[in-house]
Amino acid sequence: MTLPCGSTIHYGQKDVAPVRATLSDPRRLRQFVTDPEMALGDSYTEGSLTVENDDIGGLLALALKNMNGNGRRPHALRPEKLMSRLGQITSITRAKSNVAHHYDLSNDFYRLFLDKDMQYSCAYFEHAADTLEQAQLQKKRHIARKLRLEPGMSVLDIGCGWGGMAITLAQEFGARVTGVTLSEDQHRLACERVRAAGLEDRVKIVLRDYRQVDETFDRIVSVGMFEHVGIPQYGEYFAQVFDKLAPDGVALIHTIGRTGEPVPVSPWISKRIFPGGHVPSLSETVPHIEHSGLYACDIEILRLHYAETLRHWDLRVQAHRAEIEEMFGETFFRMWRFYLVACEMTFRHGRQAVFQFQLAKDQRAVPLTRDYLHAPEEERSADLRQAG
């Protein structure tokens, strides 16, 4: 699709609403042919691409439907070709720099659009009417049930964010949690939250790479961190999980994933939002789990939950536009909106989902069926009272 400079075009398909867009900068026209993803993201961010009613979601949905609905297999790369486009091994120093680029923007900024617990990962919508706060709490409890927690168990939280998961596992399930993060802003706020909750005897937040942890734990949890590991480190990552997990332990790895063949990450996302990140396919991930010696006891794929999460975030970002522009300017606001909406549309119309890998050294460490995940609410409440 080519956008004529200075003119408005109207395009669409029979089963989708039409979209009108205008491109005003002639310098971007060639880039739309040679590098359309960068051109689309940057031209919208700078304001040279305008969409009628600011319907950037409709524009991106149409583009994704065109790519995925033309009767051909989606473009994929052979593993060796993909590896050549992903850069080199991520050192601890590089990993910290990548984390700071995104997560150290401002704690006050993230408070504007995240839930009260500041969960910056896919929520779990049990009902269509769930609020973001409800869905994020349901996500944490769903993960906790998969971990088969008992009071007093030790837990390693890899990539603990602002401490919400660690605090919940300690408060509701009686766990002793060590959370690790490379973000200085997250570390500072997480420590403050632990102190405010009176949990300093049960929760420890450390500014450290997961590869620098020496202890072993009854349970390991990692939510929204594996996307930043990078393919060259997958083997090392799961080897570290194996080494740090007790013989009868359980690990739960929650990550954005791809339900198709491997493809490189969006160049716009990689350059503007998440340097060093990659969305793994099952075929890229499972071989490293197998090689690590861990049993894959359960693999659950959450469909559309992240699309709904992103929709909630986008609505909150729009509601706080004035504050965000005061913090970072209009260009940043447009960039962040494009990022959230592009991700939402990819989860709705593309091949992205969320994987939850339940792993163990002993395949008898978890029940043989999923019944324990869906106990009646009164049984869950009794379990929580016992844990407290």
Coordinates of C-alpha atoms in Angstrom, one line a residue:
M1 CA 0.0 0.0 0.0
T2 CA 1.4 3.4 -1.0
L3 CA 0.3 6.6 0.6
P4 CA 0.3 9.6 -1.8
C5 CA 1.9 12.6 0.0
G6 CA -0.5 15.4 0.8
S7 CA -3.6 13.5 -0.2
T8 CA -6.1 11.4 1.7
I9 CA -6.8 7.8 0.6
H10 CA -9.7 5.6 1.5
Y11 CA -9.1 1.9 1.7
G12 CA -10.6 -1.2 3.3
Q13 CA -12.0 -4.7 2.8
K14 CA -15.5 -6.0 2.6
D15 CA -15.5 -7.3 6.2
V16 CA -13.7 -4.4 7.9
A17 CA -14.5 -0.8 8.3
P18 CA -12.9 1.6 5.9
V19 CA -10.0 3.8 7.1
R20 CA -8.8 7.2 5.8
A21 CA -5.2 8.3 6.3
T22 CA -3.1 11.2 5.1
L23 CA 0.7 11.3 4.8
S24 CA 2.1 14.8 4.6
D25 CA 5.9 14.3 4.6
P26 CA 7.2 13.3 1.2
R27 CA 10.5 12.1 2.8
R28 CA 8.6 9.2 4.3
L29 CA 7.1 8.0 1.1
R30 CA 10.2 6.0 0.0
Q31 CA 10.5 4.5 3.5
F32 CA 7.0 3.1 3.2
V33 CA 8.2 1.0 0.4
T34 CA 11.6 0.0 1.8
D35 CA 10.9 -0.2 5.5
P36 CA 7.1 0.0 6.1
E37 CA 7.1 -0.9 9.8
M38 CA 9.5 1.9 10.7
A39 CA 7.8 4.3 8.4
L40 CA 4.4 3.7 9.8
G41 CA 5.5 3.9 13.5
D42 CA 7.7 7.0 13.0
S43 CA 5.4 8.9 10.7
Y44 CA 2.5 8.5 13.1
T45 CA 4.7 9.4 16.1
E46 CA 6.0 12.6 14.4
G47 CA 2.5 13.5 13.2
S48 CA 3.1 13.3 9.4
L49 CA 0.7 10.4 9.2
T50 CA -2.8 11.3 10.4
V51 CA -5.7 8.9 10.5
E52 CA -9.3 10.0 10.5
N53 CA -10.7 10.0 14.0
D54 CA -7.2 9.0 15.1
D55 CA -8.2 5.4 14.3
I56 CA -4.7 4.0 14.4
G57 CA -6.1 0.7 15.7
G58 CA -8.3 0.3 12.6
L59 CA -5.4 1.1 10.3
L60 CA -3.2 -1.5 12.0
A61 CA -6.0 -4.1 12.2
L62 CA -6.5 -3.8 8.4
A63 CA -2.8 -4.2 7.8
L64 CA -2.6 -7.3 9.9
K65 CA -5.7 -8.8 8.3
N66 CA -4.2 -8.1 4.8
M67 CA -1.0 -9.9 5.9
N68 CA -2.7 -12.9 7.6
G69 CA -5.7 -13.4 5.4
N70 CA -4.4 -13.6 1.9
G71 CA -4.3 -17.4 1.7
R72 CA -0.5 -17.6 2.0
R73 CA 1.6 -18.8 4.8
P74 CA 3.0 -16.0 7.0
H75 CA 6.6 -15.1 6.3
A76 CA 9.1 -17.0 8.6
L77 CA 12.8 -17.2 8.7
R78 CA 15.0 -20.3 9.1
P79 CA 16.6 -20.4 12.6
E80 CA 20.1 -19.7 11.3
K81 CA 18.8 -16.7 9.3
L82 CA 16.8 -15.4 12.3
M83 CA 19.8 -15.7 14.6
S84 CA 21.8 -13.5 12.3
R85 CA 19.3 -10.7 12.7
L86 CA 19.1 -10.8 16.5
G87 CA 22.6 -9.5 17.4
Q88 CA 25.1 -10.9 19.8
I89 CA 24.8 -12.5 23.3
T90 CA 23.4 -10.2 25.9
S91 CA 25.8 -9.5 28.7
I92 CA 24.6 -8.5 32.1
T93 CA 25.7 -4.9 31.4
R94 CA 23.8 -4.8 28.1
A95 CA 20.8 -6.4 29.7
K96 CA 20.8 -3.7 32.4
S97 CA 21.0 -1.0 29.7
N98 CA 18.1 -2.5 27.7
V99 CA 16.0 -2.6 30.9
A100 CA 16.7 1.0 31.8
H101 CA 15.7 2.1 28.3
H102 CA 12.1 1.0 28.9
Y103 CA 11.5 0.5 32.6
D104 CA 13.3 3.5 34.1
L105 CA 11.2 6.1 32.3
S106 CA 9.4 7.1 35.4
N107 CA 7.5 5.3 38.1
D108 CA 4.9 8.2 38.1
F109 CA 4.4 7.6 34.4
Y110 CA 3.6 3.9 34.8
R111 CA 1.2 4.7 37.7
L112 CA -0.9 6.6 35.2
F113 CA -2.0 3.6 33.2
L114 CA -1.2 0.4 35.1
D115 CA -3.5 -1.1 37.8
K116 CA -3.0 -0.1 41.4
D117 CA -0.5 -3.0 41.9
M118 CA 1.5 -1.9 38.8
Q119 CA 1.4 -5.2 37.0
Y120 CA 3.0 -4.5 33.6
S121 CA 2.1 -7.9 32.0
C122 CA -0.9 -9.7 30.6
A123 CA -3.9 -9.8 33.0
Y124 CA -6.3 -12.8 33.2
F125 CA -9.9 -12.0 32.3
E126 CA -12.2 -14.6 33.8
H127 CA -15.2 -12.5 32.8
A128 CA -15.7 -9.9 30.1
A129 CA -16.8 -7.3 32.6
D130 CA -13.6 -7.7 34.8
T131 CA -11.8 -4.5 35.7
L132 CA -8.1 -4.3 35.0
E133 CA -7.5 -4.5 38.8
Q134 CA -9.6 -7.7 39.1
A135 CA -8.0 -9.3 36.0
Q136 CA -4.4 -8.6 37.3
L137 CA -5.2 -10.1 40.7
Q138 CA -6.7 -13.1 39.0
K139 CA -3.5 -13.5 37.0
K140 CA -1.4 -13.5 40.1
R141 CA -3.6 -16.0 41.8
H142 CA -3.8 -18.2 38.7
I143 CA 0.0 -18.4 38.6
A144 CA 0.2 -19.0 42.4
R145 CA -2.1 -22.0 42.1
K146 CA 0.1 -23.4 39.3
L147 CA 3.1 -23.0 41.6
R148 CA 1.3 -25.2 44.3
L149 CA 2.5 -22.9 47.0
E150 CA 2.5 -23.8 50.7
P151 CA 3.2 -21.4 53.6
G152 CA 6.9 -21.0 54.3
M153 CA 8.1 -22.0 50.8
S154 CA 10.9 -20.0 49.3
V155 CA 10.3 -18.4 45.9
L156 CA 12.6 -16.7 43.4
D157 CA 10.8 -14.0 41.3
I158 CA 12.9 -13.4 38.2
G159 CA 12.2 -9.9 36.8
C160 CA 10.0 -8.9 39.8
G161 CA 9.0 -5.5 38.4
W162 CA 7.5 -3.2 41.1
G163 CA 7.1 -6.1 43.5
G164 CA 3.4 -6.8 43.1
M165 CA 3.8 -10.6 42.5
A166 CA 6.2 -11.0 45.4
I167 CA 4.0 -9.1 47.8
T168 CA 0.9 -11.1 46.8
L169 CA 2.7 -14.4 47.2
A170 CA 3.9 -13.4 50.6
Q171 CA 0.6 -11.8 51.8
E172 CA -1.9 -14.3 50.5
F173 CA 0.1 -17.6 50.3
G174 CA 2.7 -17.2 53.1
A175 CA 5.7 -17.5 50.8
R176 CA 9.2 -16.1 51.4
V177 CA 10.1 -14.3 48.2
T178 CA 13.4 -13.1 46.7
G179 CA 12.7 -10.8 43.8
V180 CA 15.4 -9.7 41.3
T181 CA 15.3 -6.8 38.9
L182 CA 17.8 -4.8 36.8
S183 CA 15.7 -1.7 36.9
E184 CA 16.8 0.9 39.5
D185 CA 13.4 2.6 39.5
Q186 CA 11.6 -0.6 40.0
H187 CA 14.0 -1.8 42.7
R188 CA 13.6 1.5 44.6
L189 CA 9.7 1.5 44.5
A190 CA 9.4 -2.3 45.1
C191 CA 11.5 -1.9 48.3
E192 CA 9.3 1.0 49.4
R193 CA 6.2 -1.1 48.8
V194 CA 7.6 -4.1 50.8
R195 CA 8.4 -1.8 53.7
A196 CA 4.9 -0.2 53.6
A197 CA 3.3 -3.7 53.6
G198 CA 5.3 -4.7 56.6
L199 CA 6.8 -7.7 54.7
E200 CA 10.5 -7.1 55.1
D201 CA 10.8 -10.4 57.0
R202 CA 9.3 -12.3 54.0
V203 CA 10.1 -10.3 50.9
K204 CA 13.6 -9.3 49.7
I205 CA 14.0 -7.2 46.5
V206 CA 17.6 -7.1 45.1
L207 CA 19.1 -5.2 42.2
R208 CA 20.7 -8.2 40.5
D209 CA 20.7 -10.3 37.3
Y210 CA 19.1 -13.7 37.7
R211 CA 22.4 -15.2 36.6
Q212 CA 24.0 -13.8 39.8
V213 CA 21.7 -15.6 42.2
D214 CA 23.4 -18.5 44.1
E215 CA 20.6 -20.0 46.3
T216 CA 18.1 -22.7 45.4
F217 CA 14.3 -22.2 45.9
D218 CA 11.2 -24.3 46.3
R219 CA 9.5 -22.3 43.6
I220 CA 10.5 -20.0 40.7
V221 CA 8.2 -17.5 39.0
S222 CA 9.0 -15.2 36.1
V223 CA 6.4 -13.0 34.6
G224 CA 7.0 -10.8 31.5
M225 CA 10.8 -11.2 31.7
F226 CA 11.6 -14.0 29.2
E227 CA 10.8 -11.7 26.3
H228 CA 14.0 -9.8 27.2
V229 CA 16.4 -12.8 27.5
G230 CA 17.2 -13.2 23.7
I231 CA 17.5 -16.4 21.8
P232 CA 21.3 -16.8 22.4
Q233 CA 20.6 -17.0 26.1
Y234 CA 17.6 -19.4 26.1
G235 CA 19.8 -22.4 26.9
E236 CA 21.5 -20.5 29.8
Y237 CA 18.2 -19.3 31.1
F238 CA 16.6 -22.7 31.5
A239 CA 19.8 -24.1 32.8
Q240 CA 19.7 -21.4 35.5
V241 CA 16.1 -22.3 36.3
F242 CA 17.1 -26.0 36.7
D243 CA 20.1 -25.2 38.9
K244 CA 18.1 -22.8 41.2
L245 CA 15.1 -25.1 41.6
A246 CA 14.8 -27.6 44.4
P247 CA 14.5 -31.3 43.4
D248 CA 10.7 -31.3 44.1
G249 CA 10.3 -27.7 43.0
V250 CA 7.9 -26.1 40.5
A251 CA 8.6 -23.1 38.2
L252 CA 6.1 -21.0 36.2
I253 CA 7.4 -19.0 33.3
H254 CA 4.9 -16.5 31.9
T255 CA 5.9 -14.9 28.6
I256 CA 4.6 -13.3 25.4
G257 CA 4.9 -15.9 22.7
R258 CA 4.2 -16.5 19.1
T259 CA 1.8 -19.2 17.9
G260 CA 3.4 -19.5 14.5
E261 CA 6.8 -20.0 13.0
P262 CA 9.7 -17.8 14.2
V263 CA 9.9 -14.3 12.9
P264 CA 12.2 -11.4 13.9
V265 CA 10.8 -8.8 16.3
S266 CA 9.3 -5.6 14.8
P267 CA 12.2 -3.3 14.0
W268 CA 10.1 -0.3 15.2
I269 CA 9.4 -2.0 18.6
S270 CA 13.1 -3.0 18.9
K271 CA 14.4 0.4 18.2
R272 CA 11.9 2.7 19.9
I273 CA 10.5 0.6 22.7
F274 CA 12.2 -2.7 23.7
P275 CA 15.9 -3.0 22.6
G276 CA 17.1 -6.5 22.8
G277 CA 13.7 -8.2 23.0
H278 CA 12.3 -11.1 21.1
V279 CA 8.9 -12.8 21.1
P280 CA 9.6 -16.6 21.1
S281 CA 7.7 -19.3 19.3
L282 CA 7.2 -22.7 20.9
S283 CA 9.7 -24.2 18.4
E284 CA 12.3 -21.8 19.7
T285 CA 11.6 -22.3 23.4
V286 CA 10.7 -26.0 24.0
P287 CA 14.0 -27.5 22.7
H288 CA 15.9 -25.5 25.4
I289 CA 13.5 -26.7 28.1
E290 CA 14.0 -30.3 26.9
H291 CA 17.8 -29.9 26.9
S292 CA 17.8 -28.4 30.4
G293 CA 16.4 -31.5 32.0
L294 CA 13.2 -29.9 33.2
Y295 CA 9.9 -31.5 32.6
A296 CA 7.3 -29.4 30.9
C297 CA 4.4 -30.4 33.1
D298 CA 1.9 -28.0 31.5
I299 CA 1.9 -25.4 28.8
E300 CA -1.1 -23.1 28.7
I301 CA -1.7 -20.5 25.9
L302 CA -3.7 -17.5 26.9
R303 CA -5.5 -16.0 23.9
L304 CA -6.7 -12.4 23.6
H305 CA -6.1 -11.8 27.4
Y306 CA -3.2 -9.4 26.5
A307 CA -5.3 -7.7 23.8
E308 CA -7.8 -6.8 26.5
T309 CA -5.1 -5.7 28.9
L310 CA -3.6 -3.4 26.3
R311 CA -7.0 -2.0 25.5
H312 CA -7.4 -1.0 29.2
W313 CA -3.9 0.5 29.2
D314 CA -4.5 2.5 26.1
L315 CA -7.8 4.0 27.5
R316 CA -5.9 5.1 30.6
V317 CA -3.1 6.6 28.6
Q318 CA -5.6 8.6 26.5
A319 CA -7.3 9.7 29.7
H320 CA -4.0 11.0 31.1
R321 CA -2.7 12.6 27.9
A322 CA -2.2 16.0 29.4
E323 CA 0.0 14.6 32.2
I324 CA 2.0 12.4 29.9
E325 CA 2.7 15.3 27.4
E326 CA 3.7 17.5 30.4
M327 CA 6.2 14.8 31.4
F328 CA 7.6 13.8 28.0
G329 CA 6.0 15.9 25.2
E330 CA 3.4 15.1 22.5
T331 CA 5.8 13.0 20.4
F332 CA 6.4 10.6 23.2
F333 CA 2.6 10.4 23.9
R334 CA 2.0 9.5 20.2
M335 CA 4.8 7.0 20.2
W336 CA 3.5 5.3 23.4
R337 CA -0.1 5.1 22.0
F338 CA 1.2 3.6 18.8
Y339 CA 3.1 1.0 20.8
L340 CA 0.1 0.0 22.9
V341 CA -2.3 -0.1 20.0
A342 CA 0.1 -1.9 17.7
C343 CA 0.6 -4.6 20.3
E344 CA -3.1 -4.9 21.0
M345 CA -3.9 -5.4 17.3
T346 CA -1.1 -7.9 17.0
F347 CA -2.7 -10.0 19.8
R348 CA -6.1 -9.6 18.2
H349 CA -5.3 -10.2 14.6
G350 CA -1.8 -11.6 14.5
R351 CA 0.0 -14.6 15.9
Q352 CA 0.9 -13.3 19.4
A353 CA -0.4 -14.9 22.6
V354 CA 0.9 -15.6 26.1
F355 CA 2.6 -18.9 27.1
Q356 CA 2.7 -20.2 30.7
F357 CA 5.2 -23.0 31.1
Q358 CA 4.9 -25.0 34.2
L359 CA 8.2 -26.8 34.8
A360 CA 9.6 -29.2 37.3
K361 CA 12.5 -31.6 37.9
D362 CA 10.1 -34.3 38.9
Q363 CA 7.0 -34.8 36.8
R364 CA 5.1 -35.9 40.0
A365 CA 5.6 -32.4 41.5
V366 CA 2.1 -31.3 40.3
P367 CA -1.3 -33.1 40.0
L368 CA -2.1 -35.2 37.0
T369 CA -5.1 -33.0 36.0
R370 CA -5.9 -29.3 36.0
D371 CA -8.8 -29.7 38.4
Y372 CA -6.8 -28.0 41.2
L373 CA -6.7 -24.8 39.1
H374 CA -10.5 -24.5 39.1
A375 CA -11.5 -25.3 42.7
P376 CA -14.7 -23.7 43.9
E377 CA -14.3 -20.1 45.2
E378 CA -15.0 -21.2 48.8
E379 CA -12.2 -23.7 48.6
R380 CA -9.8 -21.0 47.3
S381 CA -10.9 -18.7 50.1
A382 CA -10.2 -21.5 52.7
D383 CA -6.8 -22.1 51.2
L384 CA -6.0 -18.4 51.4
R385 CA -7.1 -18.2 55.1
Q386 CA -4.9 -21.3 55.9
A387 CA -2.0 -19.7 54.1
G388 CA -2.4 -16.5 56.1

